[in-house]
Coordinates of C-alpha atoms and ligand atoms in Angstrom, one line a residue:
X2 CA 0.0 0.0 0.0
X3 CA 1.4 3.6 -0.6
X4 CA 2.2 5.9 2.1
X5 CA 1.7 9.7 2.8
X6 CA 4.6 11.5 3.9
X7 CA 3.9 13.2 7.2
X8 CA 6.1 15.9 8.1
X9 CA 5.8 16.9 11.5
X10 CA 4.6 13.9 12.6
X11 CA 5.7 13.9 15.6
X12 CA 3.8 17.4 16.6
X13 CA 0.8 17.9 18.3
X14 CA -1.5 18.5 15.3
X15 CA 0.6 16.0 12.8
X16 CA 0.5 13.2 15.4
X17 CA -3.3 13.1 16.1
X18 CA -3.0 13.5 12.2
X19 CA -1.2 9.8 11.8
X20 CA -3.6 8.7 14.2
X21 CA -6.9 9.6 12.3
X22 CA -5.1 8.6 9.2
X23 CA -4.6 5.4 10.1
X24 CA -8.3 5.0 11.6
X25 CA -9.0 5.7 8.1
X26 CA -7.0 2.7 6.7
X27 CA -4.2 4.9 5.4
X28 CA -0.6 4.4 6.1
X29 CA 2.1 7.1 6.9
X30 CA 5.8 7.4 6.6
X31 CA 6.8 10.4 8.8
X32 CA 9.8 13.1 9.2
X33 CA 10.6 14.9 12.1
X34 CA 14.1 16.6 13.2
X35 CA 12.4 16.9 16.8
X36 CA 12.8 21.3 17.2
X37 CA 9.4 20.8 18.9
X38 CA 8.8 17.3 19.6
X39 CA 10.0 14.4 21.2
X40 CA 10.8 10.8 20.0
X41 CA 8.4 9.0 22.8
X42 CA 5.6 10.3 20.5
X43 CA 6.8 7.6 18.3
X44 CA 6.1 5.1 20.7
X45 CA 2.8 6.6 21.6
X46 CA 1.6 6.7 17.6
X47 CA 2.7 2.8 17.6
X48 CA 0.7 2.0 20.9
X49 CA -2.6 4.0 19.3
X50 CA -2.6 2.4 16.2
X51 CA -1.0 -1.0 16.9
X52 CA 1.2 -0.1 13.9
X53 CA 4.9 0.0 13.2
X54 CA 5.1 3.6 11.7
X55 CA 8.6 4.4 9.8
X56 CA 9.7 7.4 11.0
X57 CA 13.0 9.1 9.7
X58 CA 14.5 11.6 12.0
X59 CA 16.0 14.4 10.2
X60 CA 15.1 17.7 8.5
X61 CA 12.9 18.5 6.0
X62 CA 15.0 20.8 4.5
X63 CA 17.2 18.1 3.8
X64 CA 17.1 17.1 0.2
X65 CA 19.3 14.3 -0.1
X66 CA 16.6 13.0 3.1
X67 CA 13.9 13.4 1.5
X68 CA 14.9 11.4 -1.8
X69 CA 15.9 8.3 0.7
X70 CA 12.6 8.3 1.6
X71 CA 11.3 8.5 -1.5
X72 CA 12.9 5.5 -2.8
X73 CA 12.8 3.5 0.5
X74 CA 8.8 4.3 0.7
X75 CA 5.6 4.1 -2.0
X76 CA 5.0 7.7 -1.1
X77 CA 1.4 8.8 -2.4
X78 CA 1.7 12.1 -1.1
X79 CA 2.4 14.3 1.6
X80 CA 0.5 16.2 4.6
X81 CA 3.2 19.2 5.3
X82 CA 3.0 20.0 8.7
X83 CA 6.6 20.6 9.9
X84 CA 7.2 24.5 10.5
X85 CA 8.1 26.7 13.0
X86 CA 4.9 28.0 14.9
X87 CA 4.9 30.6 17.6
X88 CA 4.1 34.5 16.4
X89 CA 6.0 36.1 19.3
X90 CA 9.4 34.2 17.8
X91 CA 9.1 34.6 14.7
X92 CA 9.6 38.1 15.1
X93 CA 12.4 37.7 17.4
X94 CA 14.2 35.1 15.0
X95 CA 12.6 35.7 11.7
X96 CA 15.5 34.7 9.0
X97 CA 14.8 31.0 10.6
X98 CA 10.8 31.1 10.5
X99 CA 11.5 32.1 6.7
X100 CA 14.2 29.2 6.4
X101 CA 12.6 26.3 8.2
X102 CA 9.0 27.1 7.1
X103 CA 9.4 28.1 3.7
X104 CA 12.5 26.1 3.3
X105 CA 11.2 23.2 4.1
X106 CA 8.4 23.6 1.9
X107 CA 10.8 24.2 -1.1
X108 CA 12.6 21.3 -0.7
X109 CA 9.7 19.0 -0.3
X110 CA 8.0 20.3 -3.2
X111 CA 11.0 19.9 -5.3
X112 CA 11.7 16.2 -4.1
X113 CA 8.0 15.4 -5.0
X114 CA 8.1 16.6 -8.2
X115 CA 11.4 14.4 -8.9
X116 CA 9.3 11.4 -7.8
X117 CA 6.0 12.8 -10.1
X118 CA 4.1 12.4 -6.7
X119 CA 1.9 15.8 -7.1
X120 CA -0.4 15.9 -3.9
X121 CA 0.4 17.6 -0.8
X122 CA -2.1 19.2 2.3
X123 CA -0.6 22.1 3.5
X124 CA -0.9 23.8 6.9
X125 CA -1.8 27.1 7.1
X126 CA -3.6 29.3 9.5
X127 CA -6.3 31.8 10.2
X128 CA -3.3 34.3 10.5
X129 CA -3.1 35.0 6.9
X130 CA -6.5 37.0 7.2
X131 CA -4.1 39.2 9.2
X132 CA -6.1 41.7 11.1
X133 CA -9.6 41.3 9.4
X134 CA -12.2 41.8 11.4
X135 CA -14.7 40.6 9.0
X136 CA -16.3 37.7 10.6
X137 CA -16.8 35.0 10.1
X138 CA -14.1 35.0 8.5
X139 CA -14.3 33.1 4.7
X140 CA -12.1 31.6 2.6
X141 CA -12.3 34.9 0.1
X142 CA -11.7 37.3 2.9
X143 CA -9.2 39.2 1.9
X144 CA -5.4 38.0 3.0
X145 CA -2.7 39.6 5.0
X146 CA -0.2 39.0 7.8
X147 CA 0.8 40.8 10.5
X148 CA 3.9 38.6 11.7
X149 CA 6.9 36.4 9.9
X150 CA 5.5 33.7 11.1
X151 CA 2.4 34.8 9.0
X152 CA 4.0 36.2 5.9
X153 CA 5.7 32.2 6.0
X154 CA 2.6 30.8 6.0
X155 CA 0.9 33.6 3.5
X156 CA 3.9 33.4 1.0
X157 CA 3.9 29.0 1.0
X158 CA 0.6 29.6 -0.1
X159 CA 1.7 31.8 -3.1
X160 CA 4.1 29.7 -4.1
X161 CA 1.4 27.0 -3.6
X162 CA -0.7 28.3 -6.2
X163 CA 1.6 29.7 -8.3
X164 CA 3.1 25.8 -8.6
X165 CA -0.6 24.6 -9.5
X166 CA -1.1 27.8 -11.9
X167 CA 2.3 26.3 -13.6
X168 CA 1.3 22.8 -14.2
X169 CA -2.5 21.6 -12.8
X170 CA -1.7 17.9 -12.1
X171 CA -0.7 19.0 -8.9
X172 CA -3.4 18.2 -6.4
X173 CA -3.3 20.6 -3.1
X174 CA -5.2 21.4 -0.4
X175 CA -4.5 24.6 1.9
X176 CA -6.2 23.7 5.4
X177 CA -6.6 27.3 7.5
X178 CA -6.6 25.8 11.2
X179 CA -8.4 28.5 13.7
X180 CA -7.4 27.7 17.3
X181 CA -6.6 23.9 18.5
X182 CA -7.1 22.8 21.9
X183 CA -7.4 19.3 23.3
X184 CA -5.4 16.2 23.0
X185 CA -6.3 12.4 22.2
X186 CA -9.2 11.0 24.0
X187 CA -6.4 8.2 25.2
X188 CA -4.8 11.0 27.4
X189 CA -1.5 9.7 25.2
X190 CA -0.5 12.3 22.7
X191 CA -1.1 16.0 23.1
X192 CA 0.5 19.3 23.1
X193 CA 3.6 19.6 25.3
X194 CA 5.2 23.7 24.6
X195 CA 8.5 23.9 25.4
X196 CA 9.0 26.9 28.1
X197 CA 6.5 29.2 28.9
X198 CA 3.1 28.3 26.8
X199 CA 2.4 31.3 24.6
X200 CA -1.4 30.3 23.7
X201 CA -4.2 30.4 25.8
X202 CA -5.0 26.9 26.9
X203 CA -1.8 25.8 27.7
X204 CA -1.4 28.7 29.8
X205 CA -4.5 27.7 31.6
X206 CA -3.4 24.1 32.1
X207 CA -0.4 25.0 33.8
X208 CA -2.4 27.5 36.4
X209 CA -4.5 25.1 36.8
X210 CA -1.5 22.5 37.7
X211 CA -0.5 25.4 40.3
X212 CA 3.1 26.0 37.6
X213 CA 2.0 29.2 37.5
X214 CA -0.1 31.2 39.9
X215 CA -2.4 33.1 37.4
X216 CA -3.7 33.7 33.6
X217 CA -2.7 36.8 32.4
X218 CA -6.1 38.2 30.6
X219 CA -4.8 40.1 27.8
X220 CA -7.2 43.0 28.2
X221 CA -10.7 43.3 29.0
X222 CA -11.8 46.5 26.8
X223 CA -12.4 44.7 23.0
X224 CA -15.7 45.2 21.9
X225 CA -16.9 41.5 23.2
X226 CA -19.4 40.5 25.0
X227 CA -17.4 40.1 28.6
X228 CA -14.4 42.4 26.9
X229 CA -12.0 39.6 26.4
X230 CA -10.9 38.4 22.9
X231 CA -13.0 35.8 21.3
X232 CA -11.4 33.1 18.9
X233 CA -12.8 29.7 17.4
X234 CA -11.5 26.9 19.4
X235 CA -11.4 23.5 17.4
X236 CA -10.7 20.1 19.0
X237 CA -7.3 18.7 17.9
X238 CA -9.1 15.0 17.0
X239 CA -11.2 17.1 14.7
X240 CA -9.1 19.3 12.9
X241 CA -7.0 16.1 12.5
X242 CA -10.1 14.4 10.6
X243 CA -9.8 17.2 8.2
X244 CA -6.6 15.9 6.9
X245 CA -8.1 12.5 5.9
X246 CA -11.2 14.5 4.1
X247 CA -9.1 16.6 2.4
X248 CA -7.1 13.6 1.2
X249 CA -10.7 11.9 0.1
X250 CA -11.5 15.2 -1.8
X251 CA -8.3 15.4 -3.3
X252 CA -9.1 11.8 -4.9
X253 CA -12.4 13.8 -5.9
X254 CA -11.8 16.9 -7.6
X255 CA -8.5 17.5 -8.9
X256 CA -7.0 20.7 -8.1
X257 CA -6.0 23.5 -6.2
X258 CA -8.9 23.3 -2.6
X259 CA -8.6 26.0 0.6
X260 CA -10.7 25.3 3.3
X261 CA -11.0 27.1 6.4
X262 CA -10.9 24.3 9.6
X263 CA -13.2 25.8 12.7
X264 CA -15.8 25.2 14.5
X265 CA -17.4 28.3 13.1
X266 CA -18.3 29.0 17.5
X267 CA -16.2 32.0 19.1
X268 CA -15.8 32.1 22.7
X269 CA -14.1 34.6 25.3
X270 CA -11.1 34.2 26.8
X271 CA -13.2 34.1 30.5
X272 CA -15.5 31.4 28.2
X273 CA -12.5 29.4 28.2
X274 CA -11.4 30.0 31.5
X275 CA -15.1 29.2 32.7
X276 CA -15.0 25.8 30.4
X277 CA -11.6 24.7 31.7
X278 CA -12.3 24.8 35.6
X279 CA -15.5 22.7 34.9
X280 CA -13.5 20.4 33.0
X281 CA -10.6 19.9 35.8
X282 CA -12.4 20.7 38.6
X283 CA -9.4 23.3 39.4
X284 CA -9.2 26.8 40.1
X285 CA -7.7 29.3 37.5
X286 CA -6.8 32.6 39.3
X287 CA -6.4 35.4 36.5
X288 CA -5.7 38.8 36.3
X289 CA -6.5 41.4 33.4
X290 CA -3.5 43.0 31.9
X291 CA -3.0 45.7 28.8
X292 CA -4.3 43.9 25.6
X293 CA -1.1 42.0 23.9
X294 CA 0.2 43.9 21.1
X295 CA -1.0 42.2 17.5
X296 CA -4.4 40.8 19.0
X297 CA -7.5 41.1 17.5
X298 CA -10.4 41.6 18.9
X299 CA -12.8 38.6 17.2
X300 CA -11.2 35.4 15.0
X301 CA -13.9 32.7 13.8
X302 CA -14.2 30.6 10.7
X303 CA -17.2 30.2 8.4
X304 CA -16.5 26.8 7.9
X305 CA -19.8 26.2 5.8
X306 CA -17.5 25.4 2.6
X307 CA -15.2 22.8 4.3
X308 CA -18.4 21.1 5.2
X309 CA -20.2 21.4 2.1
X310 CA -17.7 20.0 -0.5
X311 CA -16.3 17.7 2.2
X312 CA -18.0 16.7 5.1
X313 CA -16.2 18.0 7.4
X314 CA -17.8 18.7 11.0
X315 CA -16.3 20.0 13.8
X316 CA -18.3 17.9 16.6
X317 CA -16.4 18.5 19.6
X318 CA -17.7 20.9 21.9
X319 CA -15.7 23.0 24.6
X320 CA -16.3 20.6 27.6
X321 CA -14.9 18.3 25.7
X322 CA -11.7 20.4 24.6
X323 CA -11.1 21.5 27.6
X324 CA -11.5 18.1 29.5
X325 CA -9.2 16.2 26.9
X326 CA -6.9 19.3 27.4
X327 CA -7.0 18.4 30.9
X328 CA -6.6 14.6 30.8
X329 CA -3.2 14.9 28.6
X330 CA -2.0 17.8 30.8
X331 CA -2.6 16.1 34.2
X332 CA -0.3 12.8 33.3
X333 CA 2.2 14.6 32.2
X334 CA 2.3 16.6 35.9
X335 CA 1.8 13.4 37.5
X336 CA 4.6 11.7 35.9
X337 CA 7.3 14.3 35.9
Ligands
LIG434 P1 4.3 21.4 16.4 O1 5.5 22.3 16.7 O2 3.8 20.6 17.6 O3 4.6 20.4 15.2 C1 5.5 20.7 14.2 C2 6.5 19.5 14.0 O4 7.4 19.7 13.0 C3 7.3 19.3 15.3 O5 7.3 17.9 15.7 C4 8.7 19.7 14.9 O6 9.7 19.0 15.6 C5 8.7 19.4 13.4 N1 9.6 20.3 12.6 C6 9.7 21.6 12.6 N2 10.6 22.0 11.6 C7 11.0 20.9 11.0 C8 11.9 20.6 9.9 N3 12.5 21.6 9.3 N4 12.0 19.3 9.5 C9 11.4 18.3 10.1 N5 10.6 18.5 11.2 C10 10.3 19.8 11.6 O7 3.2 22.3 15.8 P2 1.7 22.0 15.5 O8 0.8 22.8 16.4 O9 1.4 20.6 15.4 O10 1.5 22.7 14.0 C11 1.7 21.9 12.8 C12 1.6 22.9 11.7 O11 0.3 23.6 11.7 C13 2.6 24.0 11.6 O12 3.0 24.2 10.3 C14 1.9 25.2 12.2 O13 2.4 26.4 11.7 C15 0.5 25.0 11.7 N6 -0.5 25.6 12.5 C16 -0.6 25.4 13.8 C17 -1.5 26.1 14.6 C18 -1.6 25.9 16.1 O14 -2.1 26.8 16.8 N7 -1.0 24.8 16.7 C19 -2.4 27.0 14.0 C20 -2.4 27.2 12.6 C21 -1.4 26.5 11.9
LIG435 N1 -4.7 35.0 25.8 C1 -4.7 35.6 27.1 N2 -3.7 35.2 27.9 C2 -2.7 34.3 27.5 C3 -2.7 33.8 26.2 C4 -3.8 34.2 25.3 O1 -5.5 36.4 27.4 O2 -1.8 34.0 28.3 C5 -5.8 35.5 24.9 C6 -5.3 36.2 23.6 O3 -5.2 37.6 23.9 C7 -6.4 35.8 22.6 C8 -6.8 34.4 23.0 O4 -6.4 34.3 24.4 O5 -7.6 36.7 22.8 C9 -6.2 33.3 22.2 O6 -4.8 33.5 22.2 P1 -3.8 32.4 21.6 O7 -2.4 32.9 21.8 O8 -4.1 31.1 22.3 O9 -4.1 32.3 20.1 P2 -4.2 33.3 18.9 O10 -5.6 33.4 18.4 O11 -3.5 34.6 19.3 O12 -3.2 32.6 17.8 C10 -3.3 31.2 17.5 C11 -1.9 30.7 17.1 C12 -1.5 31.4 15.8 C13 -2.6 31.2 14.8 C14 -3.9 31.7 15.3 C15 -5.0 31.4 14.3 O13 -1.0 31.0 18.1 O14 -0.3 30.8 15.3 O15 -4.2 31.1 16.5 O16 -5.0 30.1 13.9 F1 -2.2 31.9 13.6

């Protein structure tokens, strides 16, 4: 059977990725160089899907890589998730955010189209609407970004559709994730940040654990219904069954697909807050603060096209996020 190349399998969103994959009857080679991962998630991806996943450590950037793997593996494609992620870094260290993420993509693209394997997902991100505040936000809103990290993920999808502009057997679809939270109903994979967690609900989890003594509320003056920024929160297991639809409508309709990945719900940062203590049954102190520069006020998807031309519904509620979340979180805290 022919694989799909994973890169980034090993991260939080490509491992639940591999897992729903497989649940799908699909098989995955994956590539990982560990910057934001670590190689027990192997172990973890074997013990969920009773598999024995090849997994090549080493960087996607690396061409000479990448062609071993081609010829070592039936590759049918590829799901590109390997990138730097984190806004407030990227503009600290950008010449490697436009290296690594772009890079990366470069290389991969070029390595595919050696082997005439022409299908790729891509990963990209409610951040290339930049600071629209035209909500919900559509898959024609106009684009923009505000960050390097971004402009990375803005420009890979120029060069994405410039490449299908130049020769249309190429089959891609660009997935626009909003916000994910949550981790494997087994409690076995989920997010782990390294250092301070820049993003909401890992930031919550680790008040909650008592790591840190409050939640800093980046401001309480947007025009929202309690103040507080609202986004669109989507269950990791759930954004990851949007990889294996797009790969079903890829062997659909042959082309060139965006689809926005959300729930299509916004809720407030105190929402969240709210949410999460049900879910752990813990206590999460917080204190309001000066908004954070860069934020908007209001980010949710209209994800009506993603479930019109392919299925794809976002069934998880917030509970459930937040007690997932939880589940993940707590072992880890318990173990270390
Ligand atoms: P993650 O950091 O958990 O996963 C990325 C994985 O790629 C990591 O395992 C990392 O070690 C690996 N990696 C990075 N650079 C690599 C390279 N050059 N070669 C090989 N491996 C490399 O991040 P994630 O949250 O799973 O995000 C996956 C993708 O989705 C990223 O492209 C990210 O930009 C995008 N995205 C994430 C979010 C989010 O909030 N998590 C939102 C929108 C888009
Ligand atoms: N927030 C706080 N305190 C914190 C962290 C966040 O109040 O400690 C607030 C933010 O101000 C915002 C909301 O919680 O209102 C969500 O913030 P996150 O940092 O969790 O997420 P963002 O929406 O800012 O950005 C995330 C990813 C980006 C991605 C974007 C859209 O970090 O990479 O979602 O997909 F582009």
């Amino acid at each position: 059977m022919k694989k799909i190349l994973v890169t980034g399998g090993l991260g939080y969103i490509g491992s639940h990725t591999v897992v729903e994959l497989y649940e799908a009857g699909y098989e995955t080679v994956i590539i990982d160089n560990l910057v934001n991962s670590r190689i027990d998630a192997l172990d973890k991806l074997k013990e969920l899907t009773k598999k024995d996943i090849t997994c090549y450590i080493g960087d996607c950037r690396d061409k000479e890589l990448l062609r071993k793997i081609f010829k070592e593996n039936e590759i049918s494609g590829a799901i590109h998730f390997a990138g730097l992620k984190a806004v407030g870094e990227s503009t600290t260290i950008p010449i490697d955010y436009y290296d690594n993420n772009i890079g990366s993509t470069i290389a991969l693209l070029e390595v595919m189209k050696e082997n005439n394997v022409k299908r790729i997902v891509f990963s990209s991100s409610a951040t290339v609407y930049g600071t629209s505040q035209e909500v919900p936000l559509k898959e024609t809103t106009s684009l923009g970004a505000t960050n390097p990290y971004g402009r990375t993920k803005l420009f890979i999808e120029y060069i994405l559709k410039d490449l299908y502009k130049s020769d249309n057997e190429w089959e891609i679809a660009i997935l626009r994730y909003f916000n994910p939270v949550g981790a494997h109903k087994s409690g076995l994979i989920g997010e782990r940040p390294n250092g301070t967690p820049n993003n909401l609900v890992p930031y919550i989890a680790e008040v909650a654990a008592g790591i840190r003594p409050f939640l800093r509320v980046w401001g309480n003056d947007y025009d929202t219904k309690d103040g507080t920024g609202v986004r669109d929160y989507i269950h990791v297991s759930d954004l990851a069954n949007g990889h294996v639809l797009a790969i079903k409508q890829l062997d659909k309709v042959h082309g060139l697909l965006i689809y926005n990945l959300g729930t299509g719900i916004g809720y407030s940062v105190l929402d969240v807050v709210k949410a999460f203590e049900k879910a752990s049954n813990m206590k999460v102190p917080y204190k309001i603060f000066d908004r954070r520069p860069g934020d908007i006020a209001v980010c949710y998807a209209d994800p009506t096209k993603a479930k019109e031309e392919m299925g794809f519904v976002a069934s998880r509620g917030i509970d459930e996020m937040m007690e997932d979340h939880w589940r993940f979180q707590k072992n880890l805290y318990i173990k270390k």
